[in-house]
GROMACS .gro file of C-alpha atoms in nm:
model
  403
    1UNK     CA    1 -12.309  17.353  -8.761
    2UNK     CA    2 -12.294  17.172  -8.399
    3UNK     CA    3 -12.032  16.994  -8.340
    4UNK     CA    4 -12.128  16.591  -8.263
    5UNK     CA    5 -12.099  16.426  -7.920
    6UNK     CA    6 -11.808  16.199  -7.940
    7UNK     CA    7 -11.773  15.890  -7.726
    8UNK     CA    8 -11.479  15.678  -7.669
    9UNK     CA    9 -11.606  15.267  -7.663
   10UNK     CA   10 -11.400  14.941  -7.596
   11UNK     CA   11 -11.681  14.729  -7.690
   12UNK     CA   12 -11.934  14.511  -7.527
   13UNK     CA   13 -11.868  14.327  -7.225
   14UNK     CA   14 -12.088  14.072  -7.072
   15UNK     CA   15 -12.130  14.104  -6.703
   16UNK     CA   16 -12.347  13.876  -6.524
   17UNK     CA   17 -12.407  13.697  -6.220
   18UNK     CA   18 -12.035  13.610  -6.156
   19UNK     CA   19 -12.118  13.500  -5.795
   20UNK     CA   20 -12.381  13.233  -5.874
   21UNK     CA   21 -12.108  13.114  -6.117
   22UNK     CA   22 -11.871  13.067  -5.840
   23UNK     CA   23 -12.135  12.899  -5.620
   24UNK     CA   24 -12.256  12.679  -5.912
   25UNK     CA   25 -11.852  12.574  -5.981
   26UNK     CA   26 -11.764  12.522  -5.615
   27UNK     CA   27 -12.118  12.298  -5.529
   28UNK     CA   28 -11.994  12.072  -5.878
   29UNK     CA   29 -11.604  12.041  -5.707
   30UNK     CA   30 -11.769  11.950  -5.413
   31UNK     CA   31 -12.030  11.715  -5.554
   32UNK     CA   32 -11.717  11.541  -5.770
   33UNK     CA   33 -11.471  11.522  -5.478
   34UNK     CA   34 -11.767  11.376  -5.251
   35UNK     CA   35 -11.865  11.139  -5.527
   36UNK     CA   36 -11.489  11.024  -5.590
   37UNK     CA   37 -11.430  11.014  -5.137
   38UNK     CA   38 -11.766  10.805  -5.144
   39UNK     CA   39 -11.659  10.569  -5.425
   40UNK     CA   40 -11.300  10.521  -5.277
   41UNK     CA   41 -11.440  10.448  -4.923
   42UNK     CA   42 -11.726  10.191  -5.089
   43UNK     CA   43 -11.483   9.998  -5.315
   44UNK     CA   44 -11.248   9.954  -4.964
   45UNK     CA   45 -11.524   9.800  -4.799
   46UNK     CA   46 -11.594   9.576  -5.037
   47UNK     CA   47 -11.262   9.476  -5.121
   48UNK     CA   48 -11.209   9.422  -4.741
   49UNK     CA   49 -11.563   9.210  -4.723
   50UNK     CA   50 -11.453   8.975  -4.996
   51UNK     CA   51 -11.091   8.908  -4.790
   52UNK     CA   52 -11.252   8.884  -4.453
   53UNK     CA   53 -11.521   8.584  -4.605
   54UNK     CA   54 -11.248   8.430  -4.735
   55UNK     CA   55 -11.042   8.473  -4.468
   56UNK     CA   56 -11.271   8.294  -4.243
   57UNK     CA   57 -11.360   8.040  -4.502
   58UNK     CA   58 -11.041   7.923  -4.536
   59UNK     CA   59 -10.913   7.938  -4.180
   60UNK     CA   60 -11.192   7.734  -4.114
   61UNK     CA   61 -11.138   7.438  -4.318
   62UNK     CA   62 -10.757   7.454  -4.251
   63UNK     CA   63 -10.800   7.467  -3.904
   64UNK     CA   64 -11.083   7.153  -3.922
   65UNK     CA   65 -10.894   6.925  -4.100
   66UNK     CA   66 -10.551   6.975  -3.945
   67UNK     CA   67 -10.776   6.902  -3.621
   68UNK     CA   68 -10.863   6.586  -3.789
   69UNK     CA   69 -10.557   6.451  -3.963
   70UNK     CA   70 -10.373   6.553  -3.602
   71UNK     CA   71 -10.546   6.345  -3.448
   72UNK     CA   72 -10.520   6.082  -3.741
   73UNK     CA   73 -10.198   6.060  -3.715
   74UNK     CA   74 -10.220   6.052  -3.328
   75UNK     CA   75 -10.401   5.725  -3.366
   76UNK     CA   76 -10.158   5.565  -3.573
   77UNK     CA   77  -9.874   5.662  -3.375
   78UNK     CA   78 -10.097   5.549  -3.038
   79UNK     CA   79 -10.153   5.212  -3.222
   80UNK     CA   80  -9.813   5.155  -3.284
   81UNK     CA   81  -9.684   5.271  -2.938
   82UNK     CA   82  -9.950   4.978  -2.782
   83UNK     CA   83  -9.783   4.699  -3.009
   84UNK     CA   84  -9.399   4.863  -2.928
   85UNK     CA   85  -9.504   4.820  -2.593
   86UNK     CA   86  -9.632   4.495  -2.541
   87UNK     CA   87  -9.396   4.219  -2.383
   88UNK     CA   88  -9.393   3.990  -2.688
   89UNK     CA   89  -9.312   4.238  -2.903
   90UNK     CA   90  -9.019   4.303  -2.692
   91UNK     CA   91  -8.885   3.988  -2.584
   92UNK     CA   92  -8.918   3.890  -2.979
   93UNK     CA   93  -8.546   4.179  -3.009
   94UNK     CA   94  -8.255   4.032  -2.933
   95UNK     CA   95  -8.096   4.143  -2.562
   96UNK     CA   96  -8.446   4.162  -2.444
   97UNK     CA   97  -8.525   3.867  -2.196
   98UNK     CA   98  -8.874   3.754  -2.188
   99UNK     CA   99  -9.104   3.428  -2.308
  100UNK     CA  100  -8.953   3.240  -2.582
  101UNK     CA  101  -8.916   3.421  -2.920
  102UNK     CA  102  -9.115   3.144  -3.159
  103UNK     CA  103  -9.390   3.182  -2.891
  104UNK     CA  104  -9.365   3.561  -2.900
  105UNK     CA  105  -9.410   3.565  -3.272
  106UNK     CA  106  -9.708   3.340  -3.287
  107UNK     CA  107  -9.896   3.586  -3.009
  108UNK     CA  108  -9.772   3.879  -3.249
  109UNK     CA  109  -9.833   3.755  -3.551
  110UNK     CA  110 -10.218   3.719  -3.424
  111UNK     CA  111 -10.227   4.043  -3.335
  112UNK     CA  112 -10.102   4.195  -3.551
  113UNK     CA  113 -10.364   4.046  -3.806
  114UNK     CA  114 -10.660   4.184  -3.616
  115UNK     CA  115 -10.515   4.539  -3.663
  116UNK     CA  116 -10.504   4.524  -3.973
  117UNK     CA  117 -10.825   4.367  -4.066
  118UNK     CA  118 -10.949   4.601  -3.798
  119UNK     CA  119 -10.794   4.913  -3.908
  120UNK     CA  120 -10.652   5.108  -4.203
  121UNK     CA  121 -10.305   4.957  -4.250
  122UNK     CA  122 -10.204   4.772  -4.530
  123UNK     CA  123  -9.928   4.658  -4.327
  124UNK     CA  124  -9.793   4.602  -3.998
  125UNK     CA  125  -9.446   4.447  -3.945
  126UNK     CA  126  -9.176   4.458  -3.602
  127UNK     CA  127  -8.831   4.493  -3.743
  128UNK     CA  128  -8.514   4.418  -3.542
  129UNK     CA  129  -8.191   4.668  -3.496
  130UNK     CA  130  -8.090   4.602  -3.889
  131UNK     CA  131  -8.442   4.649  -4.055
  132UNK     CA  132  -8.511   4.319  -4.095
  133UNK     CA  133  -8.860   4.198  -4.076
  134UNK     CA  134  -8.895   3.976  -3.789
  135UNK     CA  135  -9.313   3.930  -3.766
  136UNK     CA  136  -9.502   4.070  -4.023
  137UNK     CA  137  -9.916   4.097  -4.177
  138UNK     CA  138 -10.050   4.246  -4.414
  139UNK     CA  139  -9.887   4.315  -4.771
  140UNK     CA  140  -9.640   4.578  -4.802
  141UNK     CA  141  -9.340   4.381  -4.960
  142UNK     CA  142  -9.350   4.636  -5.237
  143UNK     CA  143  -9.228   4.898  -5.014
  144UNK     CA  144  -9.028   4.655  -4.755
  145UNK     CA  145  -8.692   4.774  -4.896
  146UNK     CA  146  -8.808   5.143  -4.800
  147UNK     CA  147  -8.946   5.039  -4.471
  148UNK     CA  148  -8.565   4.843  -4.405
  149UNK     CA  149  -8.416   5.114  -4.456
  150UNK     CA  150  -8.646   5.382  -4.228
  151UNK     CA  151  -8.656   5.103  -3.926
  152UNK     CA  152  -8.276   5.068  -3.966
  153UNK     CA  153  -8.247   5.481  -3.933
  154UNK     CA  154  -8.493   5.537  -3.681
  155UNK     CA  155  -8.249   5.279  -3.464
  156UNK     CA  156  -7.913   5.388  -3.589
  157UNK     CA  157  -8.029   5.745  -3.424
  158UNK     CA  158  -8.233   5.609  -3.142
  159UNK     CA  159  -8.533   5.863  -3.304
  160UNK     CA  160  -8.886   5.863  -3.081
  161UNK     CA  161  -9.068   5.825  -3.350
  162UNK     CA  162  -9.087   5.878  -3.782
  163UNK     CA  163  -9.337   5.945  -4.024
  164UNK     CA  164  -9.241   5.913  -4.388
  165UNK     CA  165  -9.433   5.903  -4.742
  166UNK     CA  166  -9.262   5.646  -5.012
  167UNK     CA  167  -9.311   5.494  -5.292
  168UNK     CA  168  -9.462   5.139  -5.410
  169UNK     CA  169  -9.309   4.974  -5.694
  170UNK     CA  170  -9.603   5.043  -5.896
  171UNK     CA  171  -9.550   5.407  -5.795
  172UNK     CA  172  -9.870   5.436  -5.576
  173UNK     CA  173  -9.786   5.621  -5.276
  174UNK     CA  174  -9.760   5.463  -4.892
  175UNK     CA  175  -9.723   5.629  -4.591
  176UNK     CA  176  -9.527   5.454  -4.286
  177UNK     CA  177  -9.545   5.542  -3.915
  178UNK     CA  178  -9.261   5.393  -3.723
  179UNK     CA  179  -9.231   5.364  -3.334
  180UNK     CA  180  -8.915   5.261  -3.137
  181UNK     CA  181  -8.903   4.932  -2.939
  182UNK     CA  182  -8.664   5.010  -2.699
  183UNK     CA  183  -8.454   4.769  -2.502
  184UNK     CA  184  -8.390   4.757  -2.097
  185UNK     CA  185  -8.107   5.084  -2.130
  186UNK     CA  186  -8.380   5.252  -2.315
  187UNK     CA  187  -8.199   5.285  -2.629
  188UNK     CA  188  -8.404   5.180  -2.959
  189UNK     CA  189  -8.335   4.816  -3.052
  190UNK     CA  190  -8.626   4.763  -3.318
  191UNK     CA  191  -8.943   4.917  -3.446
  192UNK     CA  192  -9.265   4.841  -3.523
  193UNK     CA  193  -9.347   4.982  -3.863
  194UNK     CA  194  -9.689   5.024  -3.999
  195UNK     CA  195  -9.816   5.122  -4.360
  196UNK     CA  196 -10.113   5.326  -4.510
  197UNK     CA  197 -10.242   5.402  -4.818
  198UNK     CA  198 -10.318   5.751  -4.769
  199UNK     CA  199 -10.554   5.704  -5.067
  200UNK     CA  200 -10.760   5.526  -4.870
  201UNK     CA  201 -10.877   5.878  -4.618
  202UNK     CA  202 -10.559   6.125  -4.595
  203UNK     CA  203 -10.575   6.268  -4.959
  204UNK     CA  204 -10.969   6.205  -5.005
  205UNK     CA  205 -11.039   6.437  -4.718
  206UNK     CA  206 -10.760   6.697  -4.803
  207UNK     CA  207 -10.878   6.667  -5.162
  208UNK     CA  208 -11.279   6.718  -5.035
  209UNK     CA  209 -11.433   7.024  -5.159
  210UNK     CA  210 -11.671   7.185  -4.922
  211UNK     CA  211 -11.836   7.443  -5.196
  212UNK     CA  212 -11.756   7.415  -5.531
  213UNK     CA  213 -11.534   7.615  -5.693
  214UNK     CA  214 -11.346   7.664  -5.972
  215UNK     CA  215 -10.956   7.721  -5.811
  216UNK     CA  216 -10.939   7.603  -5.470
  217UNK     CA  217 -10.811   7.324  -5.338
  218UNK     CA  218 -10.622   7.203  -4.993
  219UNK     CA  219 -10.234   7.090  -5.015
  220UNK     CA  220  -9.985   6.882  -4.792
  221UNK     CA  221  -9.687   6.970  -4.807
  222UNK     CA  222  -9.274   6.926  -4.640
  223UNK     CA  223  -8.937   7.044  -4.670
  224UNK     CA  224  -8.711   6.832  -4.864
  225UNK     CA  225  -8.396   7.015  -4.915
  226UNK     CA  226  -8.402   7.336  -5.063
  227UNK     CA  227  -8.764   7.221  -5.179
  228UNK     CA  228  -9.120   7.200  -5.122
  229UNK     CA  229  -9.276   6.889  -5.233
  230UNK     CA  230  -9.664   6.867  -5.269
  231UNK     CA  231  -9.768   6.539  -5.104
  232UNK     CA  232 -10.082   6.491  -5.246
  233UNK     CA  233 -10.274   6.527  -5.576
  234UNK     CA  234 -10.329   6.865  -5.697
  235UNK     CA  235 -10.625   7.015  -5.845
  236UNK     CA  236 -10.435   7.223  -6.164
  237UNK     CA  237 -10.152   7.007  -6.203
  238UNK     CA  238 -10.114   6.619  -6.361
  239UNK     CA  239  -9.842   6.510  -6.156
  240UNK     CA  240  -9.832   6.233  -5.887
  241UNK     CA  241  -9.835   6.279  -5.546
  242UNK     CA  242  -9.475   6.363  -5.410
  243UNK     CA  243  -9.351   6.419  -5.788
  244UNK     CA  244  -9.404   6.823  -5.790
  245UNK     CA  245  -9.142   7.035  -5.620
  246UNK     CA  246  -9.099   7.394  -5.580
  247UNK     CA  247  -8.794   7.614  -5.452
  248UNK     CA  248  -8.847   7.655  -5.107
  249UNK     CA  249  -8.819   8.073  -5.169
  250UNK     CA  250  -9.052   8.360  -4.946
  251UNK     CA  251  -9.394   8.402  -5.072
  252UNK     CA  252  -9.435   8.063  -5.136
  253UNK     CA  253  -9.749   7.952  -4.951
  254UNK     CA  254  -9.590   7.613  -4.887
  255UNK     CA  255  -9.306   7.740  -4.716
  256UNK     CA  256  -9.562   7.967  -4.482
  257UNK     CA  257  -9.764   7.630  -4.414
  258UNK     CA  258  -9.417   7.466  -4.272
  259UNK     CA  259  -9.231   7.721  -4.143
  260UNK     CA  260  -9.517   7.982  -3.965
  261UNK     CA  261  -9.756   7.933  -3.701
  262UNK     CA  262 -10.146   7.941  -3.867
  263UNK     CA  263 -10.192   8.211  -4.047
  264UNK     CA  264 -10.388   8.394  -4.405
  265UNK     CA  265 -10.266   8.573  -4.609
  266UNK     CA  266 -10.162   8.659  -5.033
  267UNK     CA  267  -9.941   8.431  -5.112
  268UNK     CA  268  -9.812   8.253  -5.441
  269UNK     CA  269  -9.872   7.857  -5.542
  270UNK     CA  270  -9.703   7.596  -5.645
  271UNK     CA  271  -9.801   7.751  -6.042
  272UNK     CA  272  -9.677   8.056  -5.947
  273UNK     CA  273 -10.038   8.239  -5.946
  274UNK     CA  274 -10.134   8.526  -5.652
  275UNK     CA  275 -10.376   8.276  -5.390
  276UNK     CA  276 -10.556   8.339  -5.082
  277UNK     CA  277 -10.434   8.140  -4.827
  278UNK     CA  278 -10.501   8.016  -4.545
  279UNK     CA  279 -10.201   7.773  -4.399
  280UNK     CA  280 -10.093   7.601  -4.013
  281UNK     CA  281  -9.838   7.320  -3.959
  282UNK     CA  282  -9.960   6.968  -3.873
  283UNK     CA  283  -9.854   6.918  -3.552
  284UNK     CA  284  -9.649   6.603  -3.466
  285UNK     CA  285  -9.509   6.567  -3.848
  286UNK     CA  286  -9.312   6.792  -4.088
  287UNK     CA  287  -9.612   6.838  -4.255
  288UNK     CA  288  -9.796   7.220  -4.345
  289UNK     CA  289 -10.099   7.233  -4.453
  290UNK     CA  290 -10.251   7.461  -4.733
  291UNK     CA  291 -10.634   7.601  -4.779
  292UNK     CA  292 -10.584   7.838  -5.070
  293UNK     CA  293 -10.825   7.986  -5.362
  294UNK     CA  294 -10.709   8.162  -5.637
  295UNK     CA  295 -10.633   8.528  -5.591
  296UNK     CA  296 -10.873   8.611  -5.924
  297UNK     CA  297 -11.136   8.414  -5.835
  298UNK     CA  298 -11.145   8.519  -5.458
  299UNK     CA  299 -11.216   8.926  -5.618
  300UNK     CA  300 -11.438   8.812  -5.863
  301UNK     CA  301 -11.753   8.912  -5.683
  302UNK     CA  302 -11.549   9.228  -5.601
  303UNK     CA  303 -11.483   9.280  -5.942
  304UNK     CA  304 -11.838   9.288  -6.044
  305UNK     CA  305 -11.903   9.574  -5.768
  306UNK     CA  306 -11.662   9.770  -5.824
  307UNK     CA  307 -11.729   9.767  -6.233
  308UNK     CA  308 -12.126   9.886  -6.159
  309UNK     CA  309 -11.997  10.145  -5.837
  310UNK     CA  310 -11.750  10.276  -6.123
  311UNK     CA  311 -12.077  10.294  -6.414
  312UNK     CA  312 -12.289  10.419  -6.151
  313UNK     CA  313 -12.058  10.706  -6.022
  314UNK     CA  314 -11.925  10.785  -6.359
  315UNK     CA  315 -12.304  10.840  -6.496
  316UNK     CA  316 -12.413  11.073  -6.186
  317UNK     CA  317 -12.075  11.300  -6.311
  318UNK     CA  318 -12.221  11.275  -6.667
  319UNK     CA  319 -12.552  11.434  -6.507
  320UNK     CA  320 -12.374  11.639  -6.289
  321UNK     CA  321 -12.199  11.787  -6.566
  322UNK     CA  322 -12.506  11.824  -6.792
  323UNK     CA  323 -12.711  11.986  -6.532
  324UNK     CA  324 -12.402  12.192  -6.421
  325UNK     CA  325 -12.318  12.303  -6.863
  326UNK     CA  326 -12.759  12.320  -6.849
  327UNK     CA  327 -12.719  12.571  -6.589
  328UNK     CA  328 -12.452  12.792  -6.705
  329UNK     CA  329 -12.572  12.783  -7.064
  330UNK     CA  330 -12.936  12.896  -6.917
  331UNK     CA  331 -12.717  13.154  -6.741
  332UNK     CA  332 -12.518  13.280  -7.015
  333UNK     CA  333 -12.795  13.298  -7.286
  334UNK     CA  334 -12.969  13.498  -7.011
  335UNK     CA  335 -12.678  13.742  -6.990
  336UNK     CA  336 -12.694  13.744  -7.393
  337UNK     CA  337 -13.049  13.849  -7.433
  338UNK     CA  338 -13.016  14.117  -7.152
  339UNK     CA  339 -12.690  14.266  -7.335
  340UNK     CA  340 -12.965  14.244  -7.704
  341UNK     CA  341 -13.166  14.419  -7.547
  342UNK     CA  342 -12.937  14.686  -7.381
  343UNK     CA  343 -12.799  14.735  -7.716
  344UNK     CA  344 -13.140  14.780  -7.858
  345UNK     CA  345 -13.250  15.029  -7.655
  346UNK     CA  346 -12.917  15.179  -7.707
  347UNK     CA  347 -12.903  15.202  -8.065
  348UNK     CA  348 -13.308  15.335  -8.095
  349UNK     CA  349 -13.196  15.615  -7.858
  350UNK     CA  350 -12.880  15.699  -8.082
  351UNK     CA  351 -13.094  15.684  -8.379
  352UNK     CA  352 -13.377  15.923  -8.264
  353UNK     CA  353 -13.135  16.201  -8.116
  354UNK     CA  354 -13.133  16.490  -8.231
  355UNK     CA  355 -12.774  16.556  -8.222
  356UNK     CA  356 -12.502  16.419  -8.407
  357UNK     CA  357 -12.353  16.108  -8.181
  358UNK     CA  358 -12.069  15.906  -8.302
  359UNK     CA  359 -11.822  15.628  -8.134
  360UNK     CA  360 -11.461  15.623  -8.138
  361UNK     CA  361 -11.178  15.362  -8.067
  362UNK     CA  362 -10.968  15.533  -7.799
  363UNK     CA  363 -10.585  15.565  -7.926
  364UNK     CA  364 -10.627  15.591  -8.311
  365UNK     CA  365 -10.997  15.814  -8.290
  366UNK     CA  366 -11.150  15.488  -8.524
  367UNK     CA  367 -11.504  15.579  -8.622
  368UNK     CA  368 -11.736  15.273  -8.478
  369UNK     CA  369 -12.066  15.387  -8.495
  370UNK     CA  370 -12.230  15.763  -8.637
  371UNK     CA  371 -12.559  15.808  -8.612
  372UNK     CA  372 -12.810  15.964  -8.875
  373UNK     CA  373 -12.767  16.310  -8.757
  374UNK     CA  374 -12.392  16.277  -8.785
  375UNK     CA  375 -12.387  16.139  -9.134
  376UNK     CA  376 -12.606  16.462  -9.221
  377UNK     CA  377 -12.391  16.668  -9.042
  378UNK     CA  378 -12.057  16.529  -9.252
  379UNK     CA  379 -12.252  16.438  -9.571
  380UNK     CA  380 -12.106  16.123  -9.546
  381UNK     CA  381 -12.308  15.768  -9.513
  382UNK     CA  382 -12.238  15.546  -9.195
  383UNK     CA  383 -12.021  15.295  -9.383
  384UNK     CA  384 -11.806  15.576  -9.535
  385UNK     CA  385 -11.744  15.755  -9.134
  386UNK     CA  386 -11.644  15.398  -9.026
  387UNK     CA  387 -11.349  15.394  -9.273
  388UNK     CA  388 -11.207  15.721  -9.125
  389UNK     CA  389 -11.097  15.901  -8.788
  390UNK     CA  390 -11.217  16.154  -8.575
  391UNK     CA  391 -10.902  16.373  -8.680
  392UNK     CA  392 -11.033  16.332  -9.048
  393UNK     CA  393 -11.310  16.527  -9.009
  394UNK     CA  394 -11.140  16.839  -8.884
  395UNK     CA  395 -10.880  17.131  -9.013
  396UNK     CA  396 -10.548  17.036  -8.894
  397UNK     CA  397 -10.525  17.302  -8.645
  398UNK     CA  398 -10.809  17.179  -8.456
  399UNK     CA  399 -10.731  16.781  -8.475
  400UNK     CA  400 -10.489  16.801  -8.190
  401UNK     CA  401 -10.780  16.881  -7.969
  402UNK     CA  402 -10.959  16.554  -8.037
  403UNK     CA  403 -10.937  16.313  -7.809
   0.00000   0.00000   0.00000
């Protein structure tokens, strides 16, 4: 009897189209990576859009209305320069020689009516050296103490010129503007003081909203101290104008508004919440002023975009990845069937030879697979050659020629 053919087999192993795997991977990388670049360079854009309208929103109206209350305050200093200047007002001070003081104060006190009926003071009064009230219209007695004391100051240091907020009695705020009246040597013998409700146009028109919103709002603001104090009414917070104080620390947009020349930027309020701001000094005063929105609000259009860039790049990587798995799995059930059918035509050829054909396990001789003719050969079924060796089948003698 014929020896069999003997074969040594590792097993099965599917070889395909390893190439167009490595294509297919490195076109998904780059798809991904371009996807990722793409969102990262869109979401900058936007972010950058949403500052620069801001930005120029903001600049805008701080830069408009410090034009306008500059040149507010201009005309209340200008007024009060005119009545400092006038020769009544000047021969009514002690030292200074001119027409009779009881006829000096009758031309004033005329005068001084029609500027007040004719303009925005609640008050308009010439104090001499001490602080005392020497012609006066208008009402302001409820801050005359306070205006005493400034005129008496402004003299004491021989200043050009003072602009101060203070209180009424009744705790409504009043704004003073007080001019020199100097004497012959030049030196500050008196003032001319003159009082505003800044309810009347300062706060409405820092308060005025342009477009509606939900967070911004435009500040006054000055050093006092170690502190910023907020000189007007504020959108999020109940306190009275010149009530609400904050430490004068970096960051703080108030502090910018005083200290910087005009500039925008992320800064923090007086709440302690991340604004866009937009701030310049008032020129002429202490004053800064403030155009700010807040920080959340300003990104919330921003927000939106980047939320649908992020859903729309995250759902072309979910159909990325499907149609790169749909590929390979097309690819790898290809590679399957081929491998069947290999191993079909494999296994009808074993089974039609005519000689006895059997697969071994290299190392230990393992019967895999015996064909018919073997199994006749060995009078042994398939299953019963698959539980023994090679070696089994031969004399001992000849076993060490096995492979």
């Amino acid at each position: 009897m014929a020896d069999p053919t003997v074969f040594s087999r590792k097993g099965t192993v599917l070889r395909g189209s390893s190439g167009s795997n490595a294509f297919l991977a490195l076109a998904a990388s780059v798809a991904v990576v371009a996807l990722l670049v793409g969102l990262n360079i869109y979401l900058d854009h936007e972010r950058a859009a949403a500052i620069n309208g801001w930005k120029g929103r903001l600049e805008d109206q701080a830069d408009d209305r410090r034009i306008a209350i500059e040149t507010w305050v201009g005309e209340r200093l200008f007024d009060g320069r005119l009545v400092a200047e006038d020769s009544p007002t000047r021969a009514l001070l002690p030292g200074v020689p001119g027409e009779s003081k009881e006829a000096a104060a009758r031309h004033l006190t005329e005068n001084l009516a029609i500027l007040v009926v004719g303009g925005p003071y609640s008050g308009v009064s010439i104090r001499n050296g001490e602080g005392r009230a020497l012609v006066r219209a208008g009402i302001d007695d409820t801050i005359d103490e306070a205006v005493a004391q400034m005129s008496a100051s402004l003299v004491e240091r021989n200043e050009r010129e003072r602009i101060e907020f203070t209180r009424k009695t009744s705790g409504a705020p009043a704004l003073v503007f007080l001019v020199p009246v100097r004497g012959p040597s030049g030196a500050a013998v008196g003032a001319v003081a003159l009082s505003v409700d800044p309810d009347r146009w300062l706060y409405p028109f820092v308060q005025r909203e342009t477009t509606p919103t939900q967070t911004a709002e435009c500040l006054l603001v000055r050093r006092v101290g170690e502190r910023i104090m907020y000189l007007n009414r504020l959108r999020s917070s109940p306190a009275e104008p010149m009530t609400l104080t904050a430490p004068d620390r970096a960051g703080l947009a108030g502090r910018v508004a005083i200290d910087g020349k005009p500039s925008f930027g992320e800064y923090f309020d007086y709440r302690g919440v991340p604004v866009l701001t937009a701030t310049t000094p008032i020129a002429g005063t202490d004053w800064g002023f403030v155009a700010k929105i807040d920080r959340s609000e300003a990104f919330a259009v921003y927000r939106e975009r980047r939320r649908e860039a992020v859903l729309f790049v995250a759902a072309l990587l979910a159909a990325l990845f499907g149609l790169t798995f749909g590929a390979w799995r097309n690819e790898h059930l290809r590679r399957l069937s081929d491998v069947a059918r290999r191993d079909e035509r494999f296994r009808m050829v074993m089974e039609e030879a005519n000689d006895g054909l059997m697969f071994v396990r290299p190392g230990d001789g393992r019967i895999l697979e015996a064909n018919r003719t073997a199994t006749r050969m060995y009078g042994f079924s398939a299953d019963e050659l698959k539980t023994m060796s090679a070696g089994d089948l031969r004399v001992p003698e000849e076993r060490a020629a096995l492979p």
